Amino acid sequence: MNSDRMEQIVSLAKRRGFIWQGSDVYGGMRGTWDYGPLGVALKHKIMQEWWSFWVEERSDMYGVDAAIIMNPKVWQASGHVATFSDPLVEDLKTGERYRADHLLKDSGVNAEGLSNEQLTAKIKEYGVKSPNGNELSEVRNFNMMFQTNVGAVVNDNSVAYLRPETAQGIFTNYKNVVDSFYPDLPFGIAQQGKAFRNEISPRDFVFRSREFEQMEIEYFVNPNNWQQDFDSLLSSTYKFLTEKMGLNANDIHELDVPEEDRAHYSKKTIDIEFDYPIGREELMGIAYRTDFDLSNIARVSGKNMEYVDKNSKEKFIPHVIEPSFGVERLLMAILSTAYTEVQEDGKTRTYLKFPDNLAPISIIVAPLLKNKPALVEKAKEVYNQLRKKYNNVSLDMSGKIGKVYAKADEIGVPKVVVIDFDTIEKDGQVSVRNRDDASQIRQKADEI
Ligand code: GAP
């Protein structure tokens, strides 16, 4: 764990307008985060790249955007009402609540796959106390779904939940997609959007939040071929993470999740872990969900979820492979990969080495001085010219070039274009400074 590096990244993200604590002005709200202009640009680019790669560039994917508040039967059928819980302990003095497995992990005790009774026993055996040094209660389950009431009457019949995963909005539309588009198997349905979990202890910046964004695919397959389709989605995942998100293959690791740690619906799960500055942690997962969800929907709704093979006329409920990505964890992996410190002329230069396709701002144009109208006019002209070619070009009129470079580095802008006296008096060439090695070349503006 490199907590210094993590602190530097969090501080830069806050200072430069990427991510702020939610409701900061009122003292914050734990587990919620607000995205500033650069953060939201980065997040949108991640989500757009994902949508292009997984949906638009493939012929076997269908996109949906389902409602966040769903009929509560969805969460009864899916097993979330009964089992979507984390192990909770209470500080017996302050009443504060913590995740039992996290307290054990923080004390160096492996708590993977243990039942509540086993967790309670381990807490006693190792004398684990609350972070305030107090005794802890027995471990019990805490359901993580946020509950609300729909309509003007608050009673048991009006209870609803904010969705804890986008997946169920896909399963509930499986039949609609089949009936409207008659897809051949295998095919996938993809969705991006908010998910909400009342995490007992949100922590590690955006890594464990109470409100976050998921990008999920339910890939419907013939049960005879599930392994082949699983492997193909896993290999596409590597391609996406390294080629589109710019992550280093060395930082990506596979964990074949043992049965006792898998979600209630999964027969096989590969967690893709990433070497974050907080340690090696889950980035995303691919799960083989069998026919668990569609069979439950058929049972509870009474509707037929069978697929009819167009050639053999065979009828069966398709099985499902689910690649499930969390936007915040991806964003955190991208930030930590991009964060670079180099020693230059006895000073530390810090920059975010975003891949070009993800950089929130692609080019900054700046006049060398702000009080020379000819430089300012030319800068505006070049800016307008470049804006026709590139998205997210920015104009900086501060006239303090050293500061422009430092800011451009810290927000990961690949190129800074400076208009100086030679530009207007001599050859029309501008200075183009490259973020990664701080080198500068002279170039005609229209050749950039
Ligand atoms: N539909 C399956 C599902 O939701 P999950 O492992 O619970 O599976 C999938 O979540 C992904 O969502 C995780 O790999 C992670 O990237 C992201 N995620 C889950 N809980 C999160 C949280 N509290 N904060 C941020 N991201 C989270």
CSV table of C-alpha atoms and ligand atoms in Angstrom, one decimal:
chain,number,residue,atom,x,y,z
A,1,MET,CA,0.0,0.0,0.0
A,2,ASN,CA,1.4,3.4,-1.0
A,3,SER,CA,-0.8,5.8,1.0
A,4,ASP,CA,1.4,8.8,0.1
A,5,ARG,CA,0.8,8.3,-3.6
A,6,MET,CA,-2.9,7.9,-2.9
A,7,GLU,CA,-3.0,11.1,-0.9
A,8,GLN,CA,-1.2,13.0,-3.7
A,9,ILE,CA,-3.7,11.7,-6.2
A,10,VAL,CA,-6.7,12.6,-4.1
A,11,SER,CA,-5.3,16.0,-3.3
A,12,LEU,CA,-4.6,16.7,-7.0
A,13,ALA,CA,-8.1,15.5,-8.0
A,14,LYS,CA,-9.6,17.9,-5.5
A,15,ARG,CA,-7.3,20.9,-6.2
A,16,ARG,CA,-7.6,20.7,-10.0
A,17,GLY,CA,-11.4,20.2,-10.1
A,18,PHE,CA,-11.8,16.5,-10.9
A,19,ILE,CA,-13.6,15.1,-7.8
A,20,TRP,CA,-14.9,16.7,-4.6
A,21,GLN,CA,-16.5,15.3,-1.5
A,22,GLY,CA,-20.3,15.2,-2.0
A,23,SER,CA,-22.1,18.1,-0.2
A,24,ASP,CA,-18.7,19.5,0.8
A,25,VAL,CA,-20.1,22.9,1.8
A,26,TYR,CA,-22.2,21.3,4.5
A,27,GLY,CA,-19.4,19.2,5.9
A,28,GLY,CA,-19.7,16.4,3.3
A,29,MET,CA,-21.7,13.2,3.1
A,30,ARG,CA,-19.8,10.0,3.5
A,31,GLY,CA,-19.6,7.7,0.5
A,32,THR,CA,-20.8,10.4,-2.0
A,33,TRP,CA,-18.6,12.3,-4.5
A,34,ASP,CA,-19.2,15.2,-6.8
A,35,TYR,CA,-17.4,15.4,-10.2
A,36,GLY,CA,-16.0,18.8,-11.2
A,37,PRO,CA,-15.6,19.9,-14.9
A,38,LEU,CA,-12.5,17.8,-15.5
A,39,GLY,CA,-13.8,14.7,-13.5
A,40,VAL,CA,-17.1,14.7,-15.4
A,41,ALA,CA,-15.2,15.0,-18.7
A,42,LEU,CA,-13.0,12.1,-17.8
A,43,LYS,CA,-15.9,10.0,-16.6
A,44,HIS,CA,-17.9,10.6,-19.8
A,45,LYS,CA,-14.9,9.7,-21.9
A,46,ILE,CA,-14.5,6.4,-20.0
A,47,MET,CA,-18.2,5.6,-20.4
A,48,GLN,CA,-18.3,6.6,-24.1
A,49,GLU,CA,-15.2,4.5,-24.9
A,50,TRP,CA,-16.9,1.6,-23.1
A,51,TRP,CA,-20.1,2.0,-25.0
A,52,SER,CA,-18.3,2.2,-28.4
A,53,PHE,CA,-16.1,-0.8,-27.6
A,54,TRP,CA,-18.8,-3.1,-26.2
A,55,VAL,CA,-22.0,-1.9,-28.0
A,56,GLU,CA,-21.4,0.2,-31.1
A,57,GLU,CA,-18.5,-1.8,-32.5
A,58,ARG,CA,-20.2,-5.1,-32.1
A,59,SER,CA,-23.1,-6.6,-33.9
A,60,ASP,CA,-24.2,-8.9,-31.0
A,61,MET,CA,-25.0,-6.2,-28.4
A,62,TYR,CA,-28.1,-4.2,-27.6
A,63,GLY,CA,-28.2,-1.2,-25.3
A,64,VAL,CA,-30.9,-0.3,-22.8
A,65,ASP,CA,-31.4,2.4,-20.2
A,66,ALA,CA,-33.9,1.1,-17.6
A,67,ALA,CA,-35.5,3.0,-14.7
A,68,ILE,CA,-33.5,3.2,-11.5
A,69,ILE,CA,-36.6,2.6,-9.3
A,70,MET,CA,-38.0,-0.8,-10.2
A,71,ASN,CA,-40.9,-2.9,-9.0
A,72,PRO,CA,-39.8,-4.4,-5.6
A,73,LYS,CA,-40.6,-7.9,-7.0
A,74,VAL,CA,-37.4,-7.5,-9.0
A,75,TRP,CA,-35.3,-7.5,-5.8
A,76,GLN,CA,-37.3,-10.3,-4.2
A,77,ALA,CA,-36.9,-12.5,-7.3
A,78,SER,CA,-33.2,-11.7,-7.6
A,79,GLY,CA,-32.4,-12.7,-4.0
A,80,HIS,CA,-31.3,-9.2,-3.1
A,81,VAL,CA,-34.0,-8.6,-0.4
A,82,ALA,CA,-32.9,-11.9,1.3
A,83,THR,CA,-29.2,-12.0,0.8
A,84,PHE,CA,-27.6,-8.7,-0.4
A,85,SER,CA,-25.9,-8.0,2.9
A,86,ASP,CA,-22.6,-7.4,4.5
A,87,PRO,CA,-21.4,-8.5,7.9
A,88,LEU,CA,-21.8,-5.7,10.4
A,89,VAL,CA,-20.4,-5.2,13.9
A,90,GLU,CA,-21.2,-2.4,16.3
A,91,ASP,CA,-18.8,-0.5,18.7
A,92,LEU,CA,-20.5,-1.4,22.0
A,93,LYS,CA,-19.7,2.1,23.5
A,94,THR,CA,-20.3,4.5,20.6
A,95,GLY,CA,-22.8,2.5,18.6
A,96,GLU,CA,-20.7,3.1,15.4
A,97,ARG,CA,-21.0,0.4,12.8
A,98,TYR,CA,-18.2,-1.3,10.9
A,99,ARG,CA,-17.7,-4.1,8.4
A,100,ALA,CA,-16.5,-7.1,10.4
A,101,ASP,CA,-14.4,-8.5,7.5
A,102,HIS,CA,-12.7,-5.1,7.0
A,103,LEU,CA,-11.8,-4.7,10.7
A,104,LEU,CA,-10.2,-8.2,10.6
A,105,LYS,CA,-8.4,-7.5,7.3
A,106,ASP,CA,-7.0,-4.2,8.8
A,107,SER,CA,-5.7,-6.3,11.7
A,108,GLY,CA,-4.0,-8.7,9.3
A,109,VAL,CA,-6.5,-11.5,9.7
A,110,ASN,CA,-7.9,-13.2,6.6
A,111,ALA,CA,-11.7,-13.1,6.7
A,112,GLU,CA,-12.5,-14.3,3.2
A,113,GLY,CA,-15.6,-16.5,3.0
A,114,LEU,CA,-16.3,-16.8,6.7
A,115,SER,CA,-19.8,-17.1,8.2
A,116,ASN,CA,-21.0,-14.5,10.8
A,117,GLU,CA,-20.3,-17.0,13.6
A,118,GLN,CA,-16.8,-17.6,12.3
A,119,LEU,CA,-16.2,-13.8,12.0
A,120,THR,CA,-17.4,-13.3,15.6
A,121,ALA,CA,-15.1,-16.1,16.7
A,122,LYS,CA,-12.1,-14.6,14.9
A,123,ILE,CA,-12.8,-11.1,16.4
A,124,LYS,CA,-12.7,-12.7,19.8
A,125,GLU,CA,-9.6,-14.9,19.1
A,126,TYR,CA,-7.5,-12.0,17.8
A,127,GLY,CA,-8.9,-9.4,20.3
A,128,VAL,CA,-10.0,-7.1,17.5
A,129,LYS,CA,-11.4,-3.8,18.8
A,130,SER,CA,-13.3,-1.0,17.1
A,131,PRO,CA,-11.1,1.9,15.6
A,132,ASN,CA,-11.9,3.7,18.9
A,133,GLY,CA,-10.5,0.8,20.9
A,134,ASN,CA,-13.8,-0.4,22.2
A,135,GLU,CA,-15.3,-3.9,22.4
A,136,LEU,CA,-17.4,-5.1,19.4
A,137,SER,CA,-20.9,-6.7,19.2
A,138,GLU,CA,-21.5,-10.1,17.6
A,139,VAL,CA,-21.5,-10.0,13.8
A,140,ARG,CA,-24.9,-9.8,12.0
A,141,ASN,CA,-26.1,-9.2,8.4
A,142,PHE,CA,-26.9,-5.7,7.2
A,143,ASN,CA,-28.9,-5.4,3.9
A,144,MET,CA,-27.2,-2.8,1.7
A,145,MET,CA,-30.2,-1.7,-0.4
A,146,PHE,CA,-31.4,1.9,0.1
A,147,GLN,CA,-35.1,1.7,0.8
A,148,THR,CA,-37.7,4.4,-0.1
A,149,ASN,CA,-41.4,4.7,-0.5
A,150,VAL,CA,-43.1,5.4,-3.8
A,151,GLY,CA,-46.2,7.6,-3.9
A,152,ALA,CA,-48.0,9.6,-1.2
A,153,VAL,CA,-48.6,6.7,1.2
A,154,VAL,CA,-45.8,5.4,3.4
A,155,ASN,CA,-46.6,1.7,4.3
A,156,ASP,CA,-45.3,-1.8,3.5
A,157,ASN,CA,-47.0,-1.7,0.1
A,158,SER,CA,-45.2,1.4,-1.1
A,159,VAL,CA,-41.7,0.2,-0.3
A,160,ALA,CA,-39.2,0.3,-3.2
A,161,TYR,CA,-35.4,0.2,-3.5
A,162,LEU,CA,-32.8,2.2,-5.3
A,163,ARG,CA,-31.1,-0.4,-7.6
A,164,PRO,CA,-28.0,-1.9,-6.1
A,165,GLU,CA,-26.9,-3.1,-9.6
A,166,THR,CA,-27.8,-2.2,-13.2
A,167,ALA,CA,-28.0,-5.9,-14.1
A,168,GLN,CA,-31.6,-6.4,-13.1
A,169,GLY,CA,-32.7,-3.6,-15.5
A,170,ILE,CA,-31.2,-5.7,-18.2
A,171,PHE,CA,-32.7,-9.0,-17.1
A,172,THR,CA,-36.2,-7.5,-16.9
A,173,ASN,CA,-35.9,-6.3,-20.5
A,174,TYR,CA,-34.5,-9.6,-21.9
A,175,LYS,CA,-37.9,-10.6,-23.2
A,176,ASN,CA,-38.6,-7.1,-24.7
A,177,VAL,CA,-35.3,-7.3,-26.6
A,178,VAL,CA,-35.9,-10.8,-27.9
A,179,ASP,CA,-39.5,-10.0,-29.0
A,180,SER,CA,-38.5,-6.7,-30.7
A,181,PHE,CA,-35.1,-7.7,-32.3
A,182,TYR,CA,-35.2,-11.6,-32.6
A,183,PRO,CA,-31.4,-11.8,-31.9
A,184,ASP,CA,-29.4,-15.0,-32.5
A,185,LEU,CA,-27.7,-16.5,-29.5
A,186,PRO,CA,-25.2,-15.6,-28.2
A,187,PHE,CA,-26.1,-11.9,-27.7
A,188,GLY,CA,-25.7,-9.3,-25.0
A,189,ILE,CA,-27.6,-6.5,-23.5
A,190,ALA,CA,-25.6,-3.6,-22.1
A,191,GLN,CA,-26.5,-0.8,-19.6
A,192,GLN,CA,-24.7,2.0,-17.9
A,193,GLY,CA,-26.0,4.0,-15.0
A,194,LYS,CA,-26.1,4.7,-11.3
A,195,ALA,CA,-26.2,2.0,-8.6
A,196,PHE,CA,-26.7,2.6,-4.9
A,197,ARG,CA,-25.4,0.6,-1.9
A,198,ASN,CA,-25.6,1.6,1.7
A,199,GLU,CA,-22.0,0.5,2.3
A,200,ILE,CA,-21.3,0.1,6.0
A,201,SER,CA,-17.9,1.7,5.7
A,202,PRO,CA,-17.4,3.6,2.5
A,203,ARG,CA,-13.6,4.2,2.1
A,204,ASP,CA,-10.6,4.6,-0.1
A,205,PHE,CA,-11.7,7.7,-2.1
A,206,VAL,CA,-14.3,6.7,-4.7
A,207,PHE,CA,-13.3,3.0,-4.5
A,208,ARG,CA,-16.1,2.1,-2.1
A,209,SER,CA,-18.9,4.6,-2.5
A,210,ARG,CA,-22.6,4.6,-1.6
A,211,GLU,CA,-23.6,6.0,-5.0
A,212,PHE,CA,-21.6,4.9,-8.0
A,213,GLU,CA,-21.8,4.1,-11.7
A,214,GLN,CA,-21.8,0.7,-13.3
A,215,MET,CA,-21.4,-0.5,-16.9
A,216,GLU,CA,-22.7,-4.0,-17.2
A,217,ILE,CA,-23.4,-6.6,-19.9
A,218,GLU,CA,-25.6,-9.7,-19.6
A,219,TYR,CA,-24.5,-12.0,-22.4
A,220,PHE,CA,-27.1,-14.6,-23.1
A,221,VAL,CA,-25.6,-17.9,-24.3
A,222,ASN,CA,-26.4,-21.5,-25.1
A,223,PRO,CA,-25.5,-23.4,-21.8
A,224,ASN,CA,-23.4,-25.8,-23.8
A,225,ASN,CA,-21.1,-23.0,-24.9
A,226,TRP,CA,-20.8,-21.0,-21.7
A,227,GLN,CA,-17.1,-21.6,-21.1
A,228,GLN,CA,-16.1,-20.5,-24.7
A,229,ASP,CA,-18.2,-17.3,-24.4
A,230,PHE,CA,-16.8,-16.6,-20.9
A,231,ASP,CA,-13.2,-16.9,-22.3
A,232,SER,CA,-14.0,-14.7,-25.2
A,233,LEU,CA,-15.5,-11.9,-23.0
A,234,LEU,CA,-12.5,-12.2,-20.6
A,235,SER,CA,-10.1,-11.7,-23.5
A,236,SER,CA,-12.1,-8.7,-24.8
A,237,THR,CA,-12.0,-7.3,-21.2
A,238,TYR,CA,-8.1,-7.3,-21.3
A,239,LYS,CA,-8.2,-5.6,-24.7
A,240,PHE,CA,-10.5,-2.9,-23.4
A,241,LEU,CA,-8.5,-2.3,-20.2
A,242,THR,CA,-5.1,-2.1,-21.9
A,243,GLU,CA,-5.9,-0.6,-25.3
A,244,LYS,CA,-8.8,1.7,-24.5
A,245,MET,CA,-8.2,2.6,-20.9
A,246,GLY,CA,-4.4,2.6,-21.1
A,247,LEU,CA,-3.9,0.4,-18.1
A,248,ASN,CA,-0.6,-1.6,-17.8
A,249,ALA,CA,-1.0,-5.3,-18.2
A,250,ASN,CA,1.4,-5.8,-15.3
A,251,ASP,CA,-1.0,-4.1,-12.9
A,252,ILE,CA,-3.9,-6.4,-13.9
A,253,HIS,CA,-4.5,-9.7,-12.2
A,254,GLU,CA,-7.1,-12.5,-12.4
A,255,LEU,CA,-8.6,-14.0,-9.2
A,256,ASP,CA,-10.6,-17.1,-9.7
A,257,VAL,CA,-13.1,-16.5,-6.9
A,258,PRO,CA,-13.5,-19.6,-4.7
A,259,GLU,CA,-17.1,-20.9,-4.2
A,260,GLU,CA,-17.5,-19.7,-0.7
A,261,ASP,CA,-16.7,-16.1,-1.7
A,262,ARG,CA,-18.9,-15.9,-4.9
A,263,ALA,CA,-22.2,-14.1,-5.1
A,264,HIS,CA,-25.2,-16.2,-4.5
A,265,TYR,CA,-26.0,-16.4,-8.2
A,266,SER,CA,-22.6,-17.3,-9.6
A,267,LYS,CA,-21.1,-20.7,-10.6
A,268,LYS,CA,-17.8,-19.1,-11.7
A,269,THR,CA,-16.4,-15.6,-11.2
A,270,ILE,CA,-13.1,-14.1,-12.3
A,271,ASP,CA,-12.4,-10.9,-10.4
A,272,ILE,CA,-10.1,-8.6,-12.3
A,273,GLU,CA,-7.9,-7.0,-9.7
A,274,PHE,CA,-5.7,-4.0,-10.1
A,275,ASP,CA,-2.6,-2.8,-8.3
A,276,TYR,CA,-4.0,0.4,-6.8
A,277,PRO,CA,-1.9,2.6,-4.5
A,278,ILE,CA,-4.2,1.2,-1.7
A,279,GLY,CA,-3.1,-2.3,-2.7
A,280,ARG,CA,-4.3,-5.0,-5.0
A,281,GLU,CA,-8.1,-4.7,-5.1
A,282,GLU,CA,-11.1,-5.7,-7.3
A,283,LEU,CA,-11.5,-3.5,-10.4
A,284,MET,CA,-14.3,-5.5,-12.1
A,285,GLY,CA,-15.7,-9.0,-12.4
A,286,ILE,CA,-16.9,-11.5,-14.9
A,287,ALA,CA,-19.5,-13.9,-13.5
A,288,TYR,CA,-21.2,-17.0,-15.0
A,289,ARG,CA,-24.8,-16.4,-13.6
A,290,THR,CA,-26.3,-19.6,-15.2
A,291,ASP,CA,-30.1,-19.3,-15.8
A,292,PHE,CA,-30.5,-18.0,-12.2
A,293,ASP,CA,-32.0,-14.6,-13.0
A,294,LEU,CA,-34.2,-15.5,-16.0
A,295,SER,CA,-35.6,-18.6,-14.2
A,296,ASN,CA,-36.4,-16.5,-11.1
A,297,ILE,CA,-38.1,-13.9,-13.3
A,298,ALA,CA,-40.1,-16.7,-15.0
A,299,ARG,CA,-41.1,-18.1,-11.6
A,300,VAL,CA,-42.1,-14.9,-10.0
A,301,SER,CA,-43.7,-13.1,-13.0
A,302,GLY,CA,-45.3,-16.2,-14.5
A,303,LYS,CA,-43.9,-15.1,-17.9
A,304,ASN,CA,-42.1,-17.5,-20.3
A,305,MET,CA,-38.4,-16.7,-20.5
A,306,GLU,CA,-37.5,-19.5,-22.9
A,307,TYR,CA,-35.5,-18.8,-26.1
A,308,VAL,CA,-36.5,-20.7,-29.2
A,309,ASP,CA,-33.5,-21.7,-31.4
A,310,LYS,CA,-34.3,-20.6,-34.9
A,311,ASN,CA,-32.9,-23.7,-36.6
A,312,SER,CA,-33.5,-26.6,-34.2
A,313,LYS,CA,-36.6,-25.1,-32.6
A,314,GLU,CA,-35.2,-26.2,-29.3
A,315,LYS,CA,-36.6,-24.3,-26.3
A,316,PHE,CA,-34.4,-23.4,-23.3
A,317,ILE,CA,-33.7,-20.6,-20.9
A,318,PRO,CA,-30.4,-19.1,-21.9
A,319,HIS,CA,-27.5,-18.9,-19.5
A,320,VAL,CA,-25.7,-15.7,-18.8
A,321,ILE,CA,-22.1,-14.4,-18.6
A,322,GLU,CA,-21.9,-11.0,-16.9
A,323,PRO,CA,-18.9,-8.6,-17.3
A,324,SER,CA,-19.5,-6.0,-14.7
A,325,PHE,CA,-17.5,-2.8,-14.6
A,326,GLY,CA,-17.5,0.0,-12.0
A,327,VAL,CA,-16.8,3.4,-13.5
A,328,GLU,CA,-15.2,4.8,-10.3
A,329,ARG,CA,-12.8,1.9,-9.9
A,330,LEU,CA,-11.8,2.3,-13.5
A,331,LEU,CA,-11.4,6.0,-13.1
A,332,MET,CA,-9.2,5.4,-10.0
A,333,ALA,CA,-7.1,2.9,-11.9
A,334,ILE,CA,-6.7,5.4,-14.8
A,335,LEU,CA,-5.7,8.2,-12.4
A,336,SER,CA,-3.2,6.1,-10.6
A,337,THR,CA,-1.7,4.8,-13.8
A,338,ALA,CA,-1.5,8.4,-15.2
A,339,TYR,CA,0.0,10.0,-12.1
A,340,THR,CA,3.7,10.6,-12.8
A,341,GLU,CA,6.4,12.5,-10.9
A,342,VAL,CA,9.8,13.2,-12.6
A,343,GLN,CA,12.8,15.1,-11.4
A,344,GLU,CA,13.8,17.9,-13.7
A,345,ASP,CA,16.4,20.6,-13.0
A,346,GLY,CA,16.3,19.7,-9.3
A,347,LYS,CA,12.5,20.1,-9.1
A,348,THR,CA,9.7,17.6,-9.1
A,349,ARG,CA,7.4,17.9,-12.2
A,350,THR,CA,4.0,16.2,-11.7
A,351,TYR,CA,1.8,15.3,-14.6
A,352,LEU,CA,-1.1,13.0,-15.5
A,353,LYS,CA,-0.1,10.9,-18.4
A,354,PHE,CA,-3.6,10.2,-19.7
A,355,PRO,CA,-3.9,8.4,-23.0
A,356,ASP,CA,-5.0,10.9,-25.7
A,357,ASN,CA,-8.5,9.3,-26.0
A,358,LEU,CA,-9.2,10.0,-22.3
A,359,ALA,CA,-7.5,13.4,-21.7
A,360,PRO,CA,-10.3,15.8,-20.5
A,361,ILE,CA,-8.7,18.7,-22.3
A,362,SER,CA,-6.8,17.8,-25.5
A,363,ILE,CA,-5.0,21.1,-26.2
A,364,ILE,CA,-4.5,24.4,-24.4
A,365,VAL,CA,-3.8,27.5,-26.5
A,366,ALA,CA,-2.1,30.5,-24.8
A,367,PRO,CA,-0.5,33.8,-25.8
A,368,LEU,CA,3.0,34.4,-24.4
A,369,LEU,CA,1.8,37.7,-22.9
A,370,LYS,CA,-1.7,38.8,-22.1
A,371,ASN,CA,-1.3,42.6,-22.6
A,372,LYS,CA,-0.2,42.3,-26.3
A,373,PRO,CA,-3.3,42.5,-28.4
A,374,ALA,CA,-1.6,41.0,-31.5
A,375,LEU,CA,-0.6,37.9,-29.5
A,376,VAL,CA,-4.1,37.7,-27.9
A,377,GLU,CA,-5.9,38.0,-31.3
A,378,LYS,CA,-3.7,35.3,-32.9
A,379,ALA,CA,-4.2,33.0,-29.9
A,380,LYS,CA,-8.0,33.3,-30.4
A,381,GLU,CA,-7.6,32.7,-34.1
A,382,VAL,CA,-5.5,29.5,-33.5
A,383,TYR,CA,-7.9,28.4,-30.8
A,384,ASN,CA,-10.9,28.7,-33.1
A,385,GLN,CA,-9.0,26.9,-35.8
A,386,LEU,CA,-8.1,24.0,-33.6
A,387,ARG,CA,-11.6,23.7,-32.1
A,388,LYS,CA,-12.8,22.7,-35.5
A,389,LYS,CA,-10.4,19.7,-35.5
A,390,TYR,CA,-10.4,18.6,-31.9
A,391,ASN,CA,-12.9,18.4,-29.0
A,392,ASN,CA,-12.1,20.0,-25.7
A,393,VAL,CA,-9.6,22.7,-26.8
A,394,SER,CA,-9.1,25.4,-24.1
A,395,LEU,CA,-7.9,29.0,-24.3
A,396,ASP,CA,-5.7,30.3,-21.4
A,397,MET,CA,-5.3,34.1,-21.4
A,398,SER,CA,-3.3,34.4,-18.2
A,399,GLY,CA,-0.1,35.2,-20.0
A,400,LYS,CA,1.9,33.2,-17.4
A,401,ILE,CA,3.4,30.4,-19.4
A,402,GLY,CA,5.2,28.7,-16.6
A,403,LYS,CA,1.9,28.4,-14.7
A,404,VAL,CA,0.0,27.3,-17.8
A,405,TYR,CA,2.5,24.4,-18.3
A,406,ALA,CA,2.3,23.4,-14.7
A,407,LYS,CA,-1.5,23.4,-14.8
A,408,ALA,CA,-1.6,21.6,-18.1
A,409,ASP,CA,0.7,18.9,-16.7
A,410,GLU,CA,-1.4,18.4,-13.6
A,411,ILE,CA,-4.7,18.0,-15.5
A,412,GLY,CA,-3.0,15.8,-18.1
A,413,VAL,CA,-3.3,18.0,-21.3
A,414,PRO,CA,-1.2,16.4,-24.0
A,415,LYS,CA,-0.2,19.6,-25.8
A,416,VAL,CA,0.1,23.3,-25.1
A,417,VAL,CA,0.3,25.7,-28.0
A,418,VAL,CA,2.0,29.1,-27.3
A,419,ILE,CA,1.7,32.1,-29.6
A,420,ASP,CA,4.8,34.3,-29.3
A,421,PHE,CA,6.3,37.2,-31.2
A,422,ASP,CA,7.9,35.0,-33.9
A,423,THR,CA,4.5,33.7,-34.7
A,424,ILE,CA,3.2,37.1,-35.7
A,425,GLU,CA,6.4,38.7,-36.9
A,426,LYS,CA,8.2,35.9,-38.7
A,427,ASP,CA,6.9,32.6,-39.9
A,428,GLY,CA,3.4,32.1,-38.4
A,429,GLN,CA,4.8,29.0,-36.5
A,430,VAL,CA,3.6,28.3,-33.0
A,431,SER,CA,5.4,26.6,-30.1
A,432,VAL,CA,4.0,23.1,-29.3
A,433,ARG,CA,4.9,21.8,-26.0
A,434,ASN,CA,4.6,18.1,-25.3
A,435,ARG,CA,3.4,17.0,-21.8
A,436,ASP,CA,5.3,13.8,-21.4
A,437,ASP,CA,8.9,15.0,-22.0
A,438,ALA,CA,8.3,18.8,-21.8
A,439,SER,CA,9.9,19.1,-25.2
A,440,GLN,CA,8.9,21.9,-27.6
A,441,ILE,CA,8.8,22.1,-31.3
A,442,ARG,CA,7.8,24.8,-33.7
A,443,GLN,CA,5.0,24.0,-36.1
A,444,LYS,CA,2.5,25.7,-38.4
A,445,ALA,CA,-0.8,25.9,-36.4
A,446,ASP,CA,-2.8,24.3,-39.2
A,447,GLU,CA,-0.4,21.3,-39.3
A,448,ILE,CA,-1.0,20.4,-35.6
B,1,GAP,N1,-24.1,-7.2,-11.2
B,1,GAP,C1,-23.0,-7.7,-10.5
B,1,GAP,C2,-22.5,-6.8,-9.6
B,1,GAP,O1,-23.0,-5.8,-9.3
B,1,GAP,P1,-20.5,-6.5,-7.9
B,1,GAP,O2,-19.2,-7.3,-7.8
B,1,GAP,O3,-21.3,-6.4,-6.7
B,1,GAP,O4,-21.3,-7.3,-9.0
B,1,GAP,C3,-19.6,-5.0,-9.9
B,1,GAP,O5,-20.2,-5.1,-8.6
B,1,GAP,C4,-18.7,-3.8,-9.9
B,1,GAP,O6,-19.2,-2.6,-9.4
B,1,GAP,C5,-17.4,-4.0,-9.0
B,1,GAP,O7,-16.4,-4.8,-9.6
B,1,GAP,C6,-17.0,-2.6,-8.8
B,1,GAP,O8,-16.2,-2.2,-10.0
B,1,GAP,C7,-18.3,-1.8,-8.8
B,1,GAP,N2,-18.7,-1.6,-7.4
B,1,GAP,C8,-19.3,-2.4,-6.6
B,1,GAP,N3,-19.6,-1.8,-5.4
B,1,GAP,C9,-19.0,-0.6,-5.4
B,1,GAP,C10,-18.9,0.5,-4.5
B,1,GAP,N4,-19.5,0.5,-3.3
B,1,GAP,N5,-18.3,1.7,-4.9
B,1,GAP,C11,-17.8,1.7,-6.2
B,1,GAP,N6,-17.8,0.7,-7.1
B,1,GAP,C12,-18.4,-0.4,-6.7
